[in-house]
Amino acid sequence: MVNLKITLCPSDPVLTRLNKALRIMMVITILAVIALVVFTVGMLPHFEVNNLFDIPVNSELLGASAFLPEGYIGIWTALPFAMWLFLAVEGVPLAAEEATNPARDMPRGIIASMLFLLLFAALVLFLVPGGAGAEAMKSHTAPLVGALQAIYGNNSIIAKFVNIIGLFGLIASFFSIIYAYSRQVFALSRAGYLPRWLCCLNRWN
């Protein structure tokens, strides 16, 4: 196996471009977090526990109950949305070589990422159906915006704000996926599992 060690100096153009890209994505991520905070503040006063269970029980399905109105098949249907809440968090360790102190920074980054995701996932999971009703939101294509529109109206400022700013979160997700895949390809190529040219940073190495 080919085992190469490539060290990037601070003035390396590749590292410089990467740093700029990560800074831009940090700004975009902060905007997305602001949208989630605004959504949370707007929905908390309207949360009602009864709204979480207002979907009629489909007694024909296996395992149907007030807690699982669509039965066990409802769990399977919800899985894609559950995975999207934690999309690309596994890419955090791939930034180890760009970290100043990986032994200290990587555990902090991974733990902080998971805690933030768990927090906002729980808020979205409960506030969307708890505020606007699970029955009304179960087939909505944009549940965060839909919940705000159900409470404040279709043309409300808060719904438009979350709708527009929330798109930045989608951009950040796409970049995270691209970064993770490119970093993985680079590492596998450098280790000899993929063609050598995939880990070349320029025409001289």
mmCIF file of C-alpha atoms in Angstrom:
data_model
loop_
_atom_site.group_PDB
_atom_site.id
_atom_site.type_symbol
_atom_site.label_atom_id
_atom_site.label_comp_id
_atom_site.label_asym_id
_atom_site.label_seq_id
_atom_site.Cartn_x
_atom_site.Cartn_y
_atom_site.Cartn_z
ATOM 1 C CA MET A 1 0.000 0.000 0.000
ATOM 2 C CA VAL A 2 1.140 3.523 -0.722
ATOM 3 C CA ASN A 3 1.539 5.490 2.476
ATOM 4 C CA LEU A 4 2.114 9.163 1.804
ATOM 5 C CA LYS A 5 2.282 11.971 4.302
ATOM 6 C CA ILE A 6 1.246 15.330 2.923
ATOM 7 C CA THR A 7 1.674 18.385 5.093
ATOM 8 C CA LEU A 8 -0.011 21.609 4.089
ATOM 9 C CA CYS A 9 1.635 24.825 5.140
ATOM 10 C CA PRO A 10 -0.573 27.751 6.214
ATOM 11 C CA SER A 11 0.095 29.526 2.913
ATOM 12 C CA ASP A 12 -0.856 26.496 0.806
ATOM 13 C CA PRO A 13 -3.553 27.575 -1.689
ATOM 14 C CA VAL A 14 -5.542 24.372 -1.123
ATOM 15 C CA LEU A 15 -5.681 24.952 2.620
ATOM 16 C CA THR A 16 -6.460 28.626 2.099
ATOM 17 C CA ARG A 17 -9.422 27.835 -0.142
ATOM 18 C CA LEU A 18 -10.636 25.204 2.296
ATOM 19 C CA ASN A 19 -10.482 27.632 5.206
ATOM 20 C CA LYS A 20 -12.457 30.210 3.252
ATOM 21 C CA ALA A 21 -15.076 27.640 2.288
ATOM 22 C CA LEU A 22 -15.433 26.427 5.865
ATOM 23 C CA ARG A 23 -15.816 29.991 7.131
ATOM 24 C CA ILE A 24 -18.570 30.640 4.601
ATOM 25 C CA MET A 25 -20.322 27.439 5.630
ATOM 26 C CA MET A 26 -20.025 28.443 9.274
ATOM 27 C CA VAL A 27 -21.842 31.693 8.514
ATOM 28 C CA ILE A 28 -24.523 29.811 6.573
ATOM 29 C CA THR A 29 -24.919 27.325 9.416
ATOM 30 C CA ILE A 30 -25.307 30.142 11.947
ATOM 31 C CA LEU A 31 -28.070 31.641 9.801
ATOM 32 C CA ALA A 32 -29.822 28.275 9.705
ATOM 33 C CA VAL A 33 -29.554 27.995 13.492
ATOM 34 C CA ILE A 34 -31.061 31.472 13.832
ATOM 35 C CA ALA A 35 -34.016 30.312 11.728
ATOM 36 C CA LEU A 36 -34.502 27.317 14.030
ATOM 37 C CA VAL A 37 -34.326 29.533 17.108
ATOM 38 C CA VAL A 38 -36.931 31.900 15.632
ATOM 39 C CA PHE A 39 -39.128 28.904 14.830
ATOM 40 C CA THR A 40 -38.768 27.592 18.378
ATOM 41 C CA VAL A 41 -39.608 30.933 19.973
ATOM 42 C CA GLY A 42 -42.608 31.326 17.698
ATOM 43 C CA MET A 43 -44.026 27.856 18.327
ATOM 44 C CA LEU A 44 -43.406 27.348 22.053
ATOM 45 C CA PRO A 45 -46.397 29.450 23.222
ATOM 46 C CA HIS A 46 -48.726 27.396 21.010
ATOM 47 C CA PHE A 47 -47.535 23.927 21.980
ATOM 48 C CA GLU A 48 -50.237 21.547 23.212
ATOM 49 C CA VAL A 49 -49.640 17.909 24.076
ATOM 50 C CA ASN A 50 -53.015 16.862 22.656
ATOM 51 C CA ASN A 51 -51.942 18.032 19.201
ATOM 52 C CA LEU A 52 -49.278 15.326 19.154
ATOM 53 C CA PHE A 53 -51.929 12.598 19.122
ATOM 54 C CA ASP A 54 -54.700 14.009 16.922
ATOM 55 C CA ILE A 55 -54.135 11.594 14.018
ATOM 56 C CA PRO A 56 -57.002 9.069 13.801
ATOM 57 C CA VAL A 57 -55.873 5.526 14.579
ATOM 58 C CA ASN A 58 -55.863 3.247 11.541
ATOM 59 C CA SER A 59 -57.001 0.056 13.227
ATOM 60 C CA GLU A 60 -56.386 -1.993 10.080
ATOM 61 C CA LEU A 61 -52.617 -1.654 10.441
ATOM 62 C CA LEU A 62 -50.486 -3.858 12.662
ATOM 63 C CA GLY A 63 -49.485 -2.192 15.920
ATOM 64 C CA ALA A 64 -51.822 0.773 15.475
ATOM 65 C CA SER A 65 -52.466 2.785 18.632
ATOM 66 C CA ALA A 66 -52.824 6.375 19.797
ATOM 67 C CA PHE A 67 -49.029 6.542 19.968
ATOM 68 C CA LEU A 68 -48.555 4.842 16.568
ATOM 69 C CA PRO A 69 -51.710 5.745 14.609
ATOM 70 C CA GLU A 70 -50.255 4.303 11.400
ATOM 71 C CA GLY A 71 -48.938 1.193 13.115
ATOM 72 C CA TYR A 72 -45.444 -0.183 12.729
ATOM 73 C CA ILE A 73 -45.353 0.809 9.075
ATOM 74 C CA GLY A 74 -45.490 4.430 10.214
ATOM 75 C CA ILE A 75 -42.075 4.017 11.830
ATOM 76 C CA TRP A 76 -40.630 2.847 8.527
ATOM 77 C CA THR A 77 -42.245 5.768 6.702
ATOM 78 C CA ALA A 78 -40.710 8.267 9.136
ATOM 79 C CA LEU A 79 -37.163 6.874 8.944
ATOM 80 C CA PRO A 80 -36.018 9.021 5.973
ATOM 81 C CA PHE A 81 -36.986 12.175 7.862
ATOM 82 C CA ALA A 82 -35.262 10.945 11.017
ATOM 83 C CA MET A 83 -32.028 10.286 9.115
ATOM 84 C CA TRP A 84 -32.132 13.735 7.522
ATOM 85 C CA LEU A 85 -32.034 15.328 10.974
ATOM 86 C CA PHE A 86 -28.573 13.828 11.509
ATOM 87 C CA LEU A 87 -27.298 13.995 7.947
ATOM 88 C CA ALA A 88 -23.516 14.330 7.477
ATOM 89 C CA VAL A 89 -22.641 14.538 11.179
ATOM 90 C CA GLU A 90 -20.390 11.550 10.566
ATOM 91 C CA GLY A 91 -18.241 13.841 8.436
ATOM 92 C CA VAL A 92 -16.949 15.777 11.437
ATOM 93 C CA PRO A 93 -14.004 13.389 12.120
ATOM 94 C CA LEU A 94 -12.865 13.825 8.519
ATOM 95 C CA ALA A 95 -11.731 17.349 9.394
ATOM 96 C CA ALA A 96 -9.106 16.018 11.812
ATOM 97 C CA GLU A 97 -6.175 16.972 9.588
ATOM 98 C CA GLU A 98 -7.417 20.542 9.330
ATOM 99 C CA ALA A 99 -7.798 20.878 13.105
ATOM 100 C CA THR A 100 -5.079 22.697 15.047
ATOM 101 C CA ASN A 101 -5.229 20.225 17.925
ATOM 102 C CA PRO A 102 -7.149 17.117 16.777
ATOM 103 C CA ALA A 103 -6.825 15.277 20.091
ATOM 104 C CA ARG A 104 -8.599 18.126 21.855
ATOM 105 C CA ASP A 105 -10.755 19.680 19.142
ATOM 106 C CA MET A 106 -12.261 16.603 17.465
ATOM 107 C CA PRO A 107 -13.976 15.119 20.552
ATOM 108 C CA ARG A 108 -15.328 18.550 21.391
ATOM 109 C CA GLY A 109 -16.579 19.054 17.854
ATOM 110 C CA ILE A 110 -18.234 15.645 17.633
ATOM 111 C CA ILE A 111 -19.927 15.924 21.033
ATOM 112 C CA ALA A 112 -21.072 19.499 20.381
ATOM 113 C CA SER A 113 -22.445 18.526 16.959
ATOM 114 C CA MET A 114 -24.420 15.621 18.381
ATOM 115 C CA LEU A 115 -25.810 17.706 21.238
ATOM 116 C CA PHE A 116 -26.913 20.488 18.889
ATOM 117 C CA LEU A 117 -28.524 18.004 16.524
ATOM 118 C CA LEU A 118 -30.321 16.190 19.326
ATOM 119 C CA LEU A 119 -31.600 19.476 20.737
ATOM 120 C CA PHE A 120 -32.938 20.865 17.476
ATOM 121 C CA ALA A 121 -34.243 17.474 16.349
ATOM 122 C CA ALA A 122 -36.275 17.202 19.554
ATOM 123 C CA LEU A 123 -37.573 20.762 19.189
ATOM 124 C CA VAL A 124 -38.677 20.191 15.603
ATOM 125 C CA LEU A 125 -40.118 16.762 16.400
ATOM 126 C CA PHE A 126 -42.365 18.083 19.164
ATOM 127 C CA LEU A 127 -43.075 21.689 18.210
ATOM 128 C CA VAL A 128 -44.235 21.093 14.634
ATOM 129 C CA PRO A 129 -47.044 18.644 15.465
ATOM 130 C CA GLY A 130 -47.503 20.022 18.982
ATOM 131 C CA GLY A 131 -48.191 23.497 17.658
ATOM 132 C CA ALA A 132 -50.033 22.963 14.389
ATOM 133 C CA GLY A 133 -51.340 19.438 14.938
ATOM 134 C CA ALA A 134 -49.909 16.116 13.811
ATOM 135 C CA GLU A 135 -52.817 15.459 11.436
ATOM 136 C CA ALA A 136 -52.302 18.777 9.648
ATOM 137 C CA MET A 137 -48.533 18.365 9.401
ATOM 138 C CA LYS A 138 -48.183 14.672 8.557
ATOM 139 C CA SER A 139 -48.203 15.228 4.796
ATOM 140 C CA HIS A 140 -46.852 18.775 4.666
ATOM 141 C CA THR A 141 -43.801 19.143 2.432
ATOM 142 C CA ALA A 142 -42.346 21.989 4.524
ATOM 143 C CA PRO A 143 -43.439 21.265 8.103
ATOM 144 C CA LEU A 144 -41.529 24.073 9.839
ATOM 145 C CA VAL A 145 -42.975 26.716 7.558
ATOM 146 C CA GLY A 146 -46.350 24.981 7.504
ATOM 147 C CA ALA A 147 -46.581 24.975 11.288
ATOM 148 C CA LEU A 148 -45.819 28.690 11.444
ATOM 149 C CA GLN A 149 -48.334 29.407 8.689
ATOM 150 C CA ALA A 150 -50.989 27.429 10.552
ATOM 151 C CA ILE A 151 -50.440 29.589 13.627
ATOM 152 C CA TYR A 152 -49.565 33.012 12.213
ATOM 153 C CA GLY A 153 -51.010 32.908 8.691
ATOM 154 C CA ASN A 154 -49.647 32.157 5.234
ATOM 155 C CA ASN A 155 -48.223 35.632 4.687
ATOM 156 C CA SER A 156 -46.764 36.120 8.154
ATOM 157 C CA ILE A 157 -43.288 37.588 8.441
ATOM 158 C CA ILE A 158 -42.049 34.840 10.735
ATOM 159 C CA ALA A 159 -43.069 32.096 8.293
ATOM 160 C CA LYS A 160 -41.392 33.874 5.383
ATOM 161 C CA PHE A 161 -38.256 34.478 7.443
ATOM 162 C CA VAL A 162 -37.892 30.828 8.441
ATOM 163 C CA ASN A 163 -38.699 29.721 4.903
ATOM 164 C CA ILE A 164 -35.988 31.869 3.314
ATOM 165 C CA ILE A 165 -33.288 31.602 5.971
ATOM 166 C CA GLY A 166 -33.984 27.900 6.454
ATOM 167 C CA LEU A 167 -32.802 27.273 2.910
ATOM 168 C CA PHE A 168 -29.300 28.110 4.098
ATOM 169 C CA GLY A 169 -29.408 24.970 6.205
ATOM 170 C CA LEU A 170 -29.980 22.968 3.038
ATOM 171 C CA ILE A 171 -26.945 24.596 1.434
ATOM 172 C CA ALA A 172 -24.840 23.793 4.490
ATOM 173 C CA SER A 173 -25.973 20.157 4.326
ATOM 174 C CA PHE A 174 -24.969 19.862 0.684
ATOM 175 C CA PHE A 175 -21.535 21.304 1.388
ATOM 176 C CA SER A 176 -21.062 18.954 4.334
ATOM 177 C CA ILE A 177 -21.773 15.973 2.102
ATOM 178 C CA ILE A 178 -19.403 17.199 -0.623
ATOM 179 C CA TYR A 179 -16.659 17.916 1.905
ATOM 180 C CA ALA A 180 -17.041 14.538 3.613
ATOM 181 C CA TYR A 181 -16.977 12.559 0.370
ATOM 182 C CA SER A 182 -14.020 14.462 -1.070
ATOM 183 C CA ARG A 183 -12.064 14.059 2.176
ATOM 184 C CA GLN A 184 -12.846 10.340 2.245
ATOM 185 C CA VAL A 185 -11.771 9.876 -1.372
ATOM 186 C CA PHE A 186 -8.550 11.775 -0.657
ATOM 187 C CA ALA A 187 -7.760 9.604 2.380
ATOM 188 C CA LEU A 188 -8.488 6.334 0.567
ATOM 189 C CA SER A 189 -6.375 7.408 -2.390
ATOM 190 C CA ARG A 190 -3.484 8.432 -0.172
ATOM 191 C CA ALA A 191 -3.637 5.046 1.565
ATOM 192 C CA GLY A 192 -3.508 3.238 -1.768
ATOM 193 C CA TYR A 193 -7.073 1.951 -1.925
ATOM 194 C CA LEU A 194 -8.022 4.277 -4.793
ATOM 195 C CA PRO A 195 -6.007 5.563 -7.775
ATOM 196 C CA ARG A 196 -3.052 7.712 -6.778
ATOM 197 C CA TRP A 197 -4.083 10.739 -8.823
ATOM 198 C CA LEU A 198 -7.166 11.260 -6.655
ATOM 199 C CA CYS A 199 -4.985 12.493 -3.775
ATOM 200 C CA CYS A 200 -2.816 14.821 -5.857
ATOM 201 C CA LEU A 201 -3.219 18.397 -4.684
ATOM 202 C CA ASN A 202 -1.417 19.822 -7.694
ATOM 203 C CA ARG A 203 0.565 18.663 -10.715
ATOM 204 C CA TRP A 204 3.820 18.371 -8.754
ATOM 205 C CA ASN A 205 2.811 15.651 -6.267
#
